[in-house]
Amino acid sequence: MMIIIAIGFGSDAARRREGTMTDRSDAERTRPNAANEIALERAELLRVLSPEQLARLRPQLRERPVQPHRALFFEGGEAEGLWILRRGQVRLYKASASGRVTTLETLGPGEIFGAISALEGEVYPASAEGVLAGSAWCLPRSTLMQLLASDPRLGVEVLRIVSSRLHQAHQRLHAFAQDSAPARLARALLDAAQGGEARVTRRALAESAGTTVETAIRVLRRFEREGLLHGQVGLLRLLDAEALRRVAGG
């Protein structure tokens, strides 16, 4: 994931990897299933709010449907507010001038995105589109600014999330520069998987791993031959997650 996204989109519940890449983090073990709805009070950043504050906040939220391959916003668009994924999956991605698309992150229920862009009144530095059907709340920038002014704890929470995301961004940049294509693809598979299944295309995996579709297909076929996964169109079943973690660890 790129630094621009780390400071433009926040998510402490996203996949972080401390120490060796073969270890599962607490976030990976506890990440909510995309099919489950997240309660507003459990969403990151908003966990610090009191029930009374949340009650006043709810009428200000605008709920938007999340649909596969449909955009919530595009890179360069005006940041209208902070987004909170209620159910489903959303991916953040960037497109280069040459048309190459890189998936920066896949988000699950309770995770936020667009926070810093909304705070600074900037444009979105990346695009967001649905992966799995669900819904997301959008908290208008004006309401977000009022909350920050009334409760300093939110500002501290934003800083904590941004710090975490910067750390994750540095790790991903290092992995993109140093790790092999099989290691990056194994990691992308593990990040996308829920309940032993990754509902993701080979193209999306290639974008997440920073490699070509051709390379992704070749590596995934090797994983299948080795009994690590079973592939169908748009669905990959992980048969040996521990072996994939070893591959991801280099």
Coordinates of N, CA and C in Angstrom, one line a residue:
M1 N 0.8 -1.2 0.0 CA 0.0 0.0 0.0 C 0.9 1.2 0.0
M2 N 0.4 2.3 -0.7 CA 1.2 3.4 -0.8 C 1.1 4.4 0.3
I3 N 2.1 5.3 0.5 CA 2.0 6.2 1.6 C 0.9 7.2 1.5
I4 N 0.5 7.6 0.3 CA -0.6 8.5 0.1 C -1.9 8.0 0.6
I5 N -2.0 6.7 0.6 CA -3.3 6.1 1.1 C -3.2 6.0 2.6
A6 N -2.0 5.8 3.1 CA -1.9 5.6 4.6 C -2.3 6.9 5.3
I7 N -2.0 8.1 4.7 CA -2.4 9.3 5.3 C -3.8 9.8 4.8
G8 N -4.3 9.2 3.8 CA -5.6 9.6 3.3 C -6.7 8.7 3.7
F9 N -6.4 7.5 4.1 CA -7.4 6.5 4.5 C -7.0 5.9 5.7
G10 N -7.9 5.7 6.7 CA -7.4 5.1 8.0 C -8.1 3.9 8.3
S11 N -7.4 2.9 8.9 CA -8.0 1.6 9.3 C -7.1 0.8 10.2
D12 N -7.3 1.0 11.5 CA -6.4 0.2 12.4 C -6.8 -1.3 12.4
A13 N -8.0 -1.6 12.0 CA -8.4 -3.0 12.0 C -8.0 -3.7 10.8
A14 N -7.3 -3.1 9.8 CA -6.8 -3.7 8.6 C -5.7 -4.7 9.0
R15 N -5.3 -5.5 8.0 CA -4.2 -6.4 8.2 C -2.9 -5.8 8.5
R16 N -2.3 -6.0 9.7 CA -0.9 -5.5 9.9 C -0.1 -6.8 10.2
R17 N 1.2 -6.7 10.0 CA 2.0 -7.9 10.2 C 3.2 -7.4 11.0
E18 N 3.3 -7.9 12.2 CA 4.4 -7.5 13.1 C 5.4 -8.7 13.1
G19 N 6.7 -8.4 13.2 CA 7.7 -9.5 13.2 C 7.7 -10.2 12.0
T20 N 7.7 -11.6 12.0 CA 7.8 -12.4 10.8 C 6.5 -12.4 10.1
M21 N 6.6 -12.5 8.8 CA 5.4 -12.5 8.0 C 4.6 -13.8 8.1
T22 N 5.1 -14.8 8.8 CA 4.4 -16.0 8.9 C 3.4 -16.0 10.1
D23 N 3.5 -15.0 11.0 CA 2.7 -14.8 12.1 C 1.4 -14.1 11.8
R24 N 0.3 -14.6 12.3 CA -1.0 -14.0 12.1 C -1.2 -12.9 13.2
S25 N -1.6 -11.7 12.7 CA -1.8 -10.6 13.7 C -3.1 -10.7 14.4
D26 N -3.3 -10.0 15.5 CA -4.6 -9.9 16.1 C -5.7 -9.5 15.2
A27 N -5.3 -8.5 14.3 CA -6.3 -8.0 13.4 C -6.8 -9.1 12.4
E28 N -5.9 -9.9 11.9 CA -6.3 -11.0 11.0 C -7.2 -12.0 11.7
R29 N -7.0 -12.2 13.0 CA -7.8 -13.2 13.7 C -9.2 -12.7 14.0
T30 N -9.3 -11.4 14.2 CA -10.6 -10.8 14.7 C -11.3 -10.0 13.7
R31 N -10.8 -10.0 12.5 CA -11.5 -9.1 11.5 C -12.9 -9.6 11.2
P32 N -13.9 -8.7 11.3 CA -15.3 -9.1 11.1 C -15.5 -9.7 9.7
N33 N -16.4 -10.7 9.6 CA -16.8 -11.3 8.4 C -17.6 -10.3 7.5
A34 N -17.3 -10.3 6.2 CA -18.0 -9.3 5.4 C -19.5 -9.4 5.3
A35 N -20.0 -10.6 5.6 CA -21.4 -10.8 5.6 C -22.1 -10.3 6.8
N36 N -21.4 -10.0 7.8 CA -21.9 -9.5 9.1 C -22.0 -8.0 9.1
E37 N -23.1 -7.4 9.7 CA -23.2 -6.0 9.9 C -22.4 -5.6 11.1
I38 N -21.8 -4.4 11.1 CA -21.1 -3.9 12.2 C -22.0 -2.8 12.9
A39 N -22.0 -2.9 14.2 CA -22.8 -1.8 14.9 C -22.0 -0.5 14.9
L40 N -22.6 0.6 14.8 CA -22.0 1.9 14.7 C -21.0 2.1 15.9
E41 N -21.4 1.7 17.1 CA -20.5 1.9 18.2 C -19.3 1.0 18.2
R42 N -19.2 0.0 17.3 CA -18.0 -0.8 17.2 C -17.1 -0.4 16.1
A43 N -17.5 0.6 15.3 CA -16.7 1.0 14.2 C -15.5 1.8 14.7
E44 N -14.3 1.6 14.1 CA -13.1 2.3 14.6 C -13.3 3.8 14.5
L45 N -12.7 4.5 15.3 CA -12.8 6.0 15.5 C -14.0 6.3 16.3
L46 N -15.1 5.7 16.0 CA -16.4 6.0 16.8 C -16.5 5.3 18.1
R47 N -15.6 4.4 18.4 CA -15.7 3.6 19.6 C -15.6 4.4 20.8
V48 N -14.9 5.6 20.7 CA -14.7 6.4 21.9 C -15.9 7.3 22.2
L49 N -16.9 7.3 21.4 CA -18.1 8.1 21.6 C -19.0 7.5 22.6
S50 N -19.7 8.4 23.4 CA -20.7 7.9 24.3 C -22.0 7.5 23.6
P51 N -22.9 6.8 24.3 CA -24.2 6.5 23.6 C -25.0 7.7 23.3
E52 N -24.9 8.8 24.1 CA -25.6 10.0 23.8 C -25.0 10.6 22.5
Q53 N -23.7 10.6 22.4 CA -23.1 11.2 21.2 C -23.4 10.4 19.9
L54 N -23.5 9.1 20.1 CA -23.8 8.3 18.9 C -25.3 8.5 18.5
A55 N -26.1 8.7 19.5 CA -27.6 8.9 19.2 C -27.7 10.2 18.4
R56 N -26.9 11.2 18.8 CA -27.0 12.5 18.0 C -26.4 12.4 16.6
L57 N -25.4 11.4 16.5 CA -24.7 11.3 15.3 C -25.5 10.5 14.2
R58 N -26.3 9.5 14.6 CA -27.0 8.7 13.7 C -27.8 9.4 12.6
P59 N -28.6 10.4 13.0 CA -29.4 11.1 12.0 C -28.6 11.8 10.9
Q60 N -27.3 12.0 11.2 CA -26.4 12.7 10.3 C -25.8 11.8 9.2
L61 N -25.9 10.5 9.5 CA -25.2 9.5 8.6 C -26.0 9.3 7.3
R62 N -25.4 9.2 6.2 CA -26.0 8.9 5.0 C -25.6 7.5 4.6
E63 N -26.5 6.6 4.5 CA -26.2 5.2 4.1 C -26.2 5.0 2.6
R64 N -25.1 4.4 2.1 CA -25.0 4.1 0.6 C -24.8 2.6 0.4
P65 N -25.4 2.1 -0.7 CA -25.2 0.7 -1.0 C -23.8 0.5 -1.5
V66 N -23.3 -0.7 -1.2 CA -22.0 -1.2 -1.7 C -22.3 -2.3 -2.6
Q67 N -22.0 -2.1 -3.9 CA -22.2 -3.2 -4.9 C -20.9 -3.6 -5.6
P68 N -20.7 -4.8 -5.9 CA -19.5 -5.3 -6.5 C -19.2 -4.5 -7.8
H69 N -18.0 -4.0 -7.9 CA -17.5 -3.3 -9.1 C -18.2 -2.0 -9.3
R70 N -18.9 -1.5 -8.4 CA -19.5 -0.1 -8.4 C -18.8 0.8 -7.5
A71 N -18.4 2.0 -8.0 CA -17.6 2.9 -7.2 C -18.4 3.7 -6.2
L72 N -17.8 3.9 -5.0 CA -18.3 4.8 -4.0 C -17.8 6.2 -4.3
F73 N -16.6 6.3 -4.7 CA -16.0 7.6 -5.1 C -14.8 7.3 -6.0
F74 N -14.4 8.3 -6.7 CA -13.2 8.2 -7.6 C -12.1 9.0 -7.2
E75 N -10.9 8.6 -7.5 CA -9.7 9.4 -7.2 C -9.8 10.8 -7.9
G76 N -9.5 11.8 -7.1 CA -9.6 13.2 -7.6 C -10.9 13.8 -7.3
G77 N -11.9 13.0 -6.8 CA -13.2 13.6 -6.5 C -13.2 14.3 -5.1
E78 N -14.0 15.3 -4.9 CA -14.0 16.0 -3.7 C -14.4 15.1 -2.5
A79 N -13.7 15.2 -1.4 CA -13.9 14.3 -0.3 C -15.1 14.9 0.5
E80 N -16.2 14.2 0.4 CA -17.5 14.7 1.0 C -17.6 14.3 2.5
G81 N -16.8 13.3 3.0 CA -16.9 12.9 4.4 C -16.1 11.7 4.7
L82 N -16.3 11.2 5.9 CA -15.7 10.0 6.4 C -16.6 8.8 6.1
W83 N -16.0 7.8 5.6 CA -16.8 6.6 5.3 C -16.5 5.5 6.3
I84 N -17.6 4.8 6.6 CA -17.6 3.7 7.6 C -18.3 2.5 6.9
L85 N -17.6 1.4 6.7 CA -18.2 0.2 6.1 C -19.0 -0.5 7.1
R86 N -20.3 -0.6 6.7 CA -21.2 -1.3 7.6 C -21.3 -2.8 7.4
R87 N -21.3 -3.2 6.1 CA -21.3 -4.6 5.7 C -20.7 -4.7 4.3
G88 N -20.1 -5.9 4.0 CA -19.6 -6.1 2.7 C -18.1 -5.9 2.7
Q89 N -17.5 -5.7 1.5 CA -16.1 -5.4 1.3 C -16.0 -4.3 0.3
V90 N -14.9 -3.5 0.6 CA -14.6 -2.4 -0.3 C -13.1 -2.4 -0.6
R91 N -12.7 -2.1 -1.8 CA -11.3 -2.1 -2.1 C -10.9 -0.6 -2.5
L92 N -9.7 -0.2 -2.1 CA -9.2 1.1 -2.5 C -8.1 0.8 -3.5
Y93 N -8.2 1.6 -4.6 CA -7.2 1.4 -5.7 C -6.8 2.7 -6.3
K94 N -5.7 2.6 -7.0 CA -5.2 3.7 -7.8 C -4.9 3.3 -9.2
A95 N -5.1 4.2 -10.2 CA -4.8 3.9 -11.6 C -3.7 4.9 -12.0
S96 N -2.7 4.3 -12.7 CA -1.6 5.1 -13.2 C -2.0 5.8 -14.5
A97 N -1.2 6.7 -14.9 CA -1.4 7.4 -16.2 C -1.4 6.4 -17.4
S98 N -0.7 5.3 -17.2 CA -0.7 4.3 -18.3 C -1.9 3.4 -18.2
G99 N -2.7 3.5 -17.2 CA -3.9 2.7 -17.0 C -3.7 1.5 -16.1
R100 N -2.5 1.3 -15.6 CA -2.3 0.2 -14.6 C -3.0 0.5 -13.3
V101 N -3.7 -0.5 -12.8 CA -4.5 -0.4 -11.6 C -3.8 -1.2 -10.5
T102 N -3.7 -0.6 -9.3 CA -3.1 -1.2 -8.2 C -4.1 -1.2 -7.0
T103 N -4.4 -2.3 -6.5 CA -5.3 -2.4 -5.3 C -4.4 -2.1 -4.1
L104 N -4.9 -1.1 -3.3 CA -4.1 -0.7 -2.2 C -4.5 -1.4 -0.9
E105 N -5.8 -1.7 -0.8 CA -6.3 -2.3 0.4 C -7.7 -2.8 0.2
T106 N -8.1 -3.9 0.9 CA -9.4 -4.4 0.9 C -9.9 -4.2 2.4
L107 N -11.1 -3.6 2.5 CA -11.6 -3.2 3.9 C -12.8 -4.1 4.2
G108 N -13.0 -4.3 5.5 CA -14.2 -5.1 6.0 C -15.0 -4.2 6.9
P109 N -16.1 -4.8 7.4 CA -17.1 -4.1 8.3 C -16.4 -3.4 9.5
G110 N -16.8 -2.2 9.7 CA -16.3 -1.4 10.9 C -15.1 -0.6 10.5
E111 N -14.5 -0.8 9.4 CA -13.3 -0.1 9.0 C -13.6 1.2 8.3
I112 N -12.8 2.3 8.6 CA -13.1 3.6 8.0 C -12.2 3.9 6.9
F113 N -12.6 4.8 6.0 CA -11.7 5.3 5.0 C -12.1 6.7 4.6
G114 N -11.2 7.4 4.0 CA -11.4 8.8 3.6 C -11.3 9.8 4.7
A115 N -10.8 9.4 5.9 CA -10.8 10.3 7.1 C -10.0 11.6 6.9
I116 N -8.7 11.4 6.6 CA -7.9 12.5 6.5 C -8.2 13.4 5.4
S117 N -8.6 12.9 4.3 CA -9.0 13.7 3.1 C -10.2 14.5 3.5
A118 N -11.1 14.0 4.2 CA -12.3 14.7 4.6 C -11.9 15.8 5.6
L119 N -11.0 15.5 6.6 CA -10.6 16.5 7.5 C -10.0 17.7 6.9
E120 N -9.1 17.4 5.9 CA -8.4 18.5 5.3 C -9.1 19.2 4.1
G121 N -10.3 18.6 3.8 CA -11.1 19.2 2.7 C -10.5 19.0 1.3
E122 N -9.8 17.9 1.2 CA -9.0 17.6 0.0 C -9.8 16.7 -0.9
V123 N -9.2 16.4 -2.1 CA -9.8 15.4 -3.0 C -9.3 14.0 -2.5
Y124 N -10.1 13.0 -2.9 CA -9.7 11.6 -2.6 C -8.4 11.2 -3.4
P125 N -7.4 10.7 -2.7 CA -6.2 10.3 -3.4 C -6.3 8.9 -4.1
A126 N -7.4 8.2 -3.9 CA -7.6 6.9 -4.6 C -9.1 6.7 -4.8
S127 N -9.4 5.7 -5.5 CA -10.8 5.3 -5.7 C -11.3 4.2 -4.8
A128 N -12.6 4.1 -4.6 CA -13.1 3.0 -3.7 C -14.3 2.4 -4.5
E129 N -14.3 1.1 -4.5 CA -15.4 0.4 -5.1 C -15.7 -0.9 -4.3
G130 N -17.0 -1.4 -4.5 CA -17.4 -2.6 -3.8 C -16.8 -3.8 -4.3
V131 N -16.5 -4.7 -3.4 CA -16.1 -6.1 -3.7 C -17.2 -7.1 -3.4
L132 N -17.7 -7.0 -2.2 CA -18.8 -7.8 -1.8 C -20.0 -6.9 -1.4
A133 N -21.2 -7.3 -1.8 CA -22.4 -6.4 -1.5 C -22.5 -6.1 -0.1
G134 N -23.0 -4.9 0.2 CA -23.3 -4.5 1.6 C -23.7 -3.0 1.6
S135 N -23.2 -2.3 2.6 CA -23.6 -0.9 2.7 C -22.5 -0.1 3.5
A136 N -22.5 1.2 3.3 CA -21.5 2.0 4.0 C -22.2 3.3 4.5
W137 N -21.8 3.8 5.6 CA -22.2 5.1 6.1 C -21.2 6.2 5.6
C138 N -21.7 7.3 5.3 CA -20.9 8.5 5.0 C -21.2 9.6 6.0
L139 N -20.2 10.0 6.8 CA -20.4 11.0 7.8 C -19.9 12.3 7.2
P140 N -20.8 13.3 6.9 CA -20.4 14.5 6.2 C -19.3 15.2 7.0
R141 N -18.5 15.9 6.2 CA -17.3 16.6 6.7 C -17.7 17.6 7.8
S142 N -18.8 18.3 7.6 CA -19.2 19.3 8.6 C -19.5 18.7 9.9
T143 N -20.2 17.6 9.9 CA -20.5 16.9 11.2 C -19.2 16.3 11.8
L144 N -18.3 15.8 11.0 CA -17.1 15.3 11.5 C -16.3 16.4 12.2
M145 N -16.2 17.6 11.6 CA -15.5 18.7 12.2 C -16.1 19.1 13.5
Q146 N -17.4 19.1 13.6 CA -18.1 19.4 14.8 C -17.8 18.4 15.9
L147 N -17.7 17.1 15.6 CA -17.4 16.1 16.5 C -16.0 16.3 17.1
L148 N -15.1 16.6 16.2 CA -13.7 16.8 16.6 C -13.5 18.0 17.5
A149 N -14.3 19.0 17.3 CA -14.2 20.2 18.1 C -14.8 19.9 19.5
S150 N -15.8 19.1 19.6 CA -16.5 18.8 20.8 C -15.9 17.7 21.7
D151 N -15.1 16.9 21.0 CA -14.5 15.7 21.7 C -13.1 15.5 21.3
P152 N -12.1 16.0 22.0 CA -10.7 15.9 21.6 C -10.2 14.4 21.5
R153 N -10.9 13.5 22.1 CA -10.5 12.1 22.0 C -10.5 11.6 20.6
L154 N -11.4 12.2 19.8 CA -11.5 11.8 18.4 C -10.3 12.1 17.6
G155 N -9.7 13.3 17.9 CA -8.5 13.7 17.3 C -7.3 12.8 17.6
V156 N -7.3 12.4 18.9 CA -6.2 11.5 19.3 C -6.4 10.1 18.6
E157 N -7.7 9.7 18.4 CA -7.9 8.4 17.8 C -7.6 8.5 16.3
V158 N -7.8 9.6 15.6 CA -7.4 9.8 14.2 C -5.9 9.7 14.1
L159 N -5.2 10.3 15.0 CA -3.7 10.2 15.0 C -3.2 8.8 15.2
R160 N -3.9 8.1 16.1 CA -3.5 6.7 16.4 C -3.7 5.8 15.1
I161 N -4.8 6.0 14.4 CA -5.1 5.3 13.2 C -4.2 5.6 12.1
V162 N -3.9 6.9 11.9 CA -3.0 7.3 10.9 C -1.6 6.8 11.1
S163 N -1.1 6.8 12.4 CA 0.2 6.2 12.7 C 0.3 4.7 12.4
S164 N -0.8 4.0 12.7 CA -0.9 2.6 12.4 C -0.8 2.4 10.9
R165 N -1.5 3.2 10.2 CA -1.6 3.0 8.7 C -0.2 3.4 8.1
L166 N 0.5 4.4 8.6 CA 1.8 4.7 8.1 C 2.7 3.5 8.3
H167 N 2.6 2.9 9.4 CA 3.5 1.7 9.7 C 3.2 0.6 8.7
Q168 N 1.9 0.3 8.5 CA 1.5 -0.7 7.5 C 2.0 -0.4 6.1
A169 N 1.9 0.9 5.8 CA 2.3 1.3 4.4 C 3.8 1.1 4.2
H170 N 4.6 1.4 5.2 CA 6.0 1.1 5.1 C 6.3 -0.4 4.9
Q171 N 5.6 -1.2 5.7 CA 5.7 -2.6 5.5 C 5.4 -3.1 4.1
R172 N 4.3 -2.6 3.6 CA 3.9 -3.0 2.2 C 4.8 -2.5 1.2
L173 N 5.3 -1.3 1.3 CA 6.3 -0.8 0.4 C 7.6 -1.7 0.4
H174 N 8.0 -2.1 1.6 CA 9.2 -2.9 1.7 C 8.9 -4.3 1.0
A175 N 7.7 -4.8 1.3 CA 7.3 -6.1 0.7 C 7.3 -6.0 -0.8
F176 N 6.7 -5.0 -1.4 CA 6.7 -4.8 -2.8 C 8.1 -4.8 -3.4
A177 N 9.0 -4.2 -2.7 CA 10.3 -4.0 -3.2 C 11.2 -5.3 -3.0
Q178 N 10.9 -6.0 -2.0 CA 11.8 -7.1 -1.6 C 11.3 -8.5 -1.8
D179 N 9.9 -8.7 -1.7 CA 9.4 -10.0 -1.7 C 9.1 -10.5 -3.1
S180 N 9.1 -11.8 -3.3 CA 8.9 -12.5 -4.5 C 7.4 -12.4 -4.9
A181 N 7.1 -12.6 -6.2 CA 5.7 -12.6 -6.6 C 4.9 -13.7 -5.9
P182 N 5.4 -14.9 -5.7 CA 4.6 -15.9 -4.9 C 4.3 -15.4 -3.5
A183 N 5.3 -14.8 -2.8 CA 5.1 -14.3 -1.5 C 4.0 -13.2 -1.4
R184 N 4.0 -12.3 -2.4 CA 3.1 -11.2 -2.4 C 1.7 -11.8 -2.7
L185 N 1.6 -12.7 -3.6 CA 0.3 -13.3 -4.0 C -0.3 -14.1 -2.9
A186 N 0.5 -14.9 -2.2 CA 0.1 -15.6 -1.0 C -0.5 -14.7 0.1
R187 N 0.2 -13.6 0.3 CA -0.3 -12.6 1.2 C -1.6 -11.9 0.8
A188 N -1.7 -11.6 -0.5 CA -2.9 -11.1 -1.0 C -4.1 -12.0 -0.8
L189 N -3.8 -13.3 -1.1 CA -4.9 -14.3 -0.9 C -5.3 -14.4 0.6
L190 N -4.4 -14.4 1.5 CA -4.7 -14.5 2.9 C -5.5 -13.2 3.4
D191 N -5.1 -12.1 2.8 CA -5.8 -10.8 3.2 C -7.2 -10.8 2.7
A192 N -7.4 -11.4 1.5 CA -8.8 -11.4 0.9 C -9.7 -12.5 1.4
A193 N -9.1 -13.5 2.0 CA -9.9 -14.7 2.4 C -10.7 -14.4 3.7
Q194 N -12.0 -15.0 3.6 CA -12.8 -15.0 4.8 C -13.5 -16.4 4.8
G195 N -13.4 -17.1 6.0 CA -14.0 -18.4 6.1 C -13.3 -19.4 5.1
G196 N -12.0 -19.2 4.8 CA -11.3 -20.1 3.9 C -11.6 -19.9 2.5
E197 N -12.3 -18.8 2.1 CA -12.6 -18.5 0.7 C -12.2 -17.1 0.4
A198 N -11.7 -16.9 -0.8 CA -11.4 -15.6 -1.3 C -12.2 -15.3 -2.5
R199 N -13.2 -14.5 -2.4 CA -14.0 -14.1 -3.6 C -13.4 -13.0 -4.3
V200 N -12.5 -13.3 -5.1 CA -11.6 -12.3 -5.8 C -11.2 -12.9 -7.1
T201 N -11.1 -12.0 -8.1 CA -10.6 -12.4 -9.4 C -9.1 -12.5 -9.4
R202 N -8.5 -13.2 -10.4 CA -7.1 -13.2 -10.6 C -6.5 -11.8 -10.9
R203 N -7.3 -11.1 -11.6 CA -6.8 -9.7 -11.9 C -6.7 -8.9 -10.7
A204 N -7.7 -9.0 -9.8 CA -7.7 -8.2 -8.5 C -6.5 -8.7 -7.7
L205 N -6.3 -10.0 -7.6 CA -5.1 -10.4 -6.9 C -3.8 -9.9 -7.4
A206 N -3.7 -9.9 -8.7 CA -2.5 -9.3 -9.4 C -2.3 -7.9 -9.0
E207 N -3.4 -7.1 -9.0 CA -3.3 -5.7 -8.6 C -2.9 -5.5 -7.2
S208 N -3.4 -6.4 -6.3 CA -3.1 -6.3 -4.9 C -1.6 -6.7 -4.6
A209 N -1.1 -7.6 -5.4 CA 0.3 -8.1 -5.2 C 1.3 -7.3 -6.0
G210 N 0.8 -6.3 -6.9 CA 1.8 -5.6 -7.6 C 2.5 -6.4 -8.7
T211 N 1.7 -7.3 -9.4 CA 2.3 -8.1 -10.4 C 1.4 -8.1 -11.6
T212 N 1.8 -8.8 -12.7 CA 0.9 -8.9 -13.8 C -0.1 -10.0 -13.7
V213 N -1.2 -10.0 -14.5 CA -2.2 -11.0 -14.5 C -1.6 -12.4 -14.9
E214 N -0.7 -12.3 -15.9 CA 0.0 -13.5 -16.3 C 0.8 -14.2 -15.2
T215 N 1.5 -13.4 -14.5 CA 2.3 -14.0 -13.4 C 1.4 -14.5 -12.3
A216 N 0.3 -13.8 -12.0 CA -0.6 -14.3 -11.0 C -1.2 -15.6 -11.4
I217 N -1.6 -15.7 -12.6 CA -2.2 -17.0 -13.1 C -1.2 -18.1 -13.0
R218 N 0.0 -17.9 -13.4 CA 1.0 -18.9 -13.3 C 1.3 -19.4 -11.9
V219 N 1.4 -18.4 -11.0 CA 1.7 -18.7 -9.5 C 0.5 -19.4 -8.9
L220 N -0.8 -19.0 -9.2 CA -1.9 -19.6 -8.7 C -2.1 -21.0 -9.1
R221 N -1.7 -21.3 -10.4 CA -1.8 -22.7 -10.9 C -0.7 -23.5 -10.1
R222 N 0.4 -23.0 -9.8 CA 1.4 -23.7 -9.0 C 0.9 -24.0 -7.7
F223 N 0.2 -23.0 -7.0 CA -0.4 -23.2 -5.7 C -1.5 -24.4 -5.8
E224 N -2.2 -24.4 -6.9 CA -3.2 -25.5 -7.0 C -2.5 -26.8 -7.2
R225 N -1.5 -26.9 -8.0 CA -0.8 -28.2 -8.1 C -0.2 -28.7 -6.8
E226 N 0.2 -27.7 -5.9 CA 0.8 -28.1 -4.7 C -0.3 -28.3 -3.6
G227 N -1.5 -28.2 -3.9 CA -2.6 -28.5 -3.0 C -2.9 -27.4 -2.0
L228 N -2.5 -26.2 -2.3 CA -2.7 -25.0 -1.4 C -4.0 -24.4 -1.6
L229 N -4.6 -24.5 -2.8 CA -5.9 -23.9 -3.0 C -6.6 -24.6 -4.2
H230 N -7.9 -24.3 -4.3 CA -8.7 -24.8 -5.4 C -9.4 -23.6 -6.0
G231 N -9.2 -23.4 -7.3 CA -9.7 -22.2 -8.0 C -10.9 -22.4 -8.8
Q232 N -11.9 -21.5 -8.8 CA -13.0 -21.3 -9.7 C -13.0 -19.9 -10.1
V233 N -13.9 -19.6 -11.1 CA -14.0 -18.2 -11.6 C -14.6 -17.3 -10.4
G234 N -13.7 -16.4 -10.0 CA -14.1 -15.4 -9.0 C -14.1 -16.0 -7.6
L235 N -13.7 -17.2 -7.4 CA -13.7 -17.9 -6.0 C -12.5 -18.8 -5.9
L236 N -11.7 -18.5 -4.9 CA -10.5 -19.3 -4.6 C -10.7 -19.9 -3.2
R237 N -10.7 -21.2 -3.1 CA -10.8 -21.9 -1.8 C -9.4 -22.2 -1.2
L238 N -9.1 -21.7 -0.1 CA -7.8 -22.0 0.6 C -7.8 -23.4 1.2
L239 N -7.0 -24.3 0.7 CA -7.0 -25.6 1.3 C -5.9 -25.8 2.3
D240 N -4.9 -25.0 2.3 CA -3.8 -25.1 3.3 C -3.3 -23.7 3.6
A241 N -4.0 -23.0 4.5 CA -3.7 -21.6 4.8 C -2.3 -21.5 5.5
E242 N -1.9 -22.5 6.3 CA -0.6 -22.5 7.0 C 0.5 -22.5 6.0
A243 N 0.4 -23.3 4.9 CA 1.4 -23.4 3.9 C 1.5 -22.0 3.2
L244 N 0.3 -21.4 2.9 CA 0.3 -20.1 2.3 C 1.0 -19.1 3.2
R245 N 0.8 -19.2 4.5 CA 1.5 -18.2 5.4 C 3.0 -18.4 5.3
R246 N 3.4 -19.6 5.2 CA 4.9 -19.9 5.0 C 5.4 -19.3 3.7
V247 N 4.6 -19.4 2.7 CA 5.0 -18.8 1.4 C 5.1 -17.3 1.5
A248 N 4.0 -16.7 2.2 CA 4.0 -15.3 2.4 C 5.2 -14.8 3.2
G249 N 5.7 -15.6 4.1 CA 6.8 -15.2 4.9 C 8.1 -15.2 4.1
G250 N 8.1 -15.7 2.9 CA 9.3 -15.7 2.1 C 10.1 -16.9 2.2

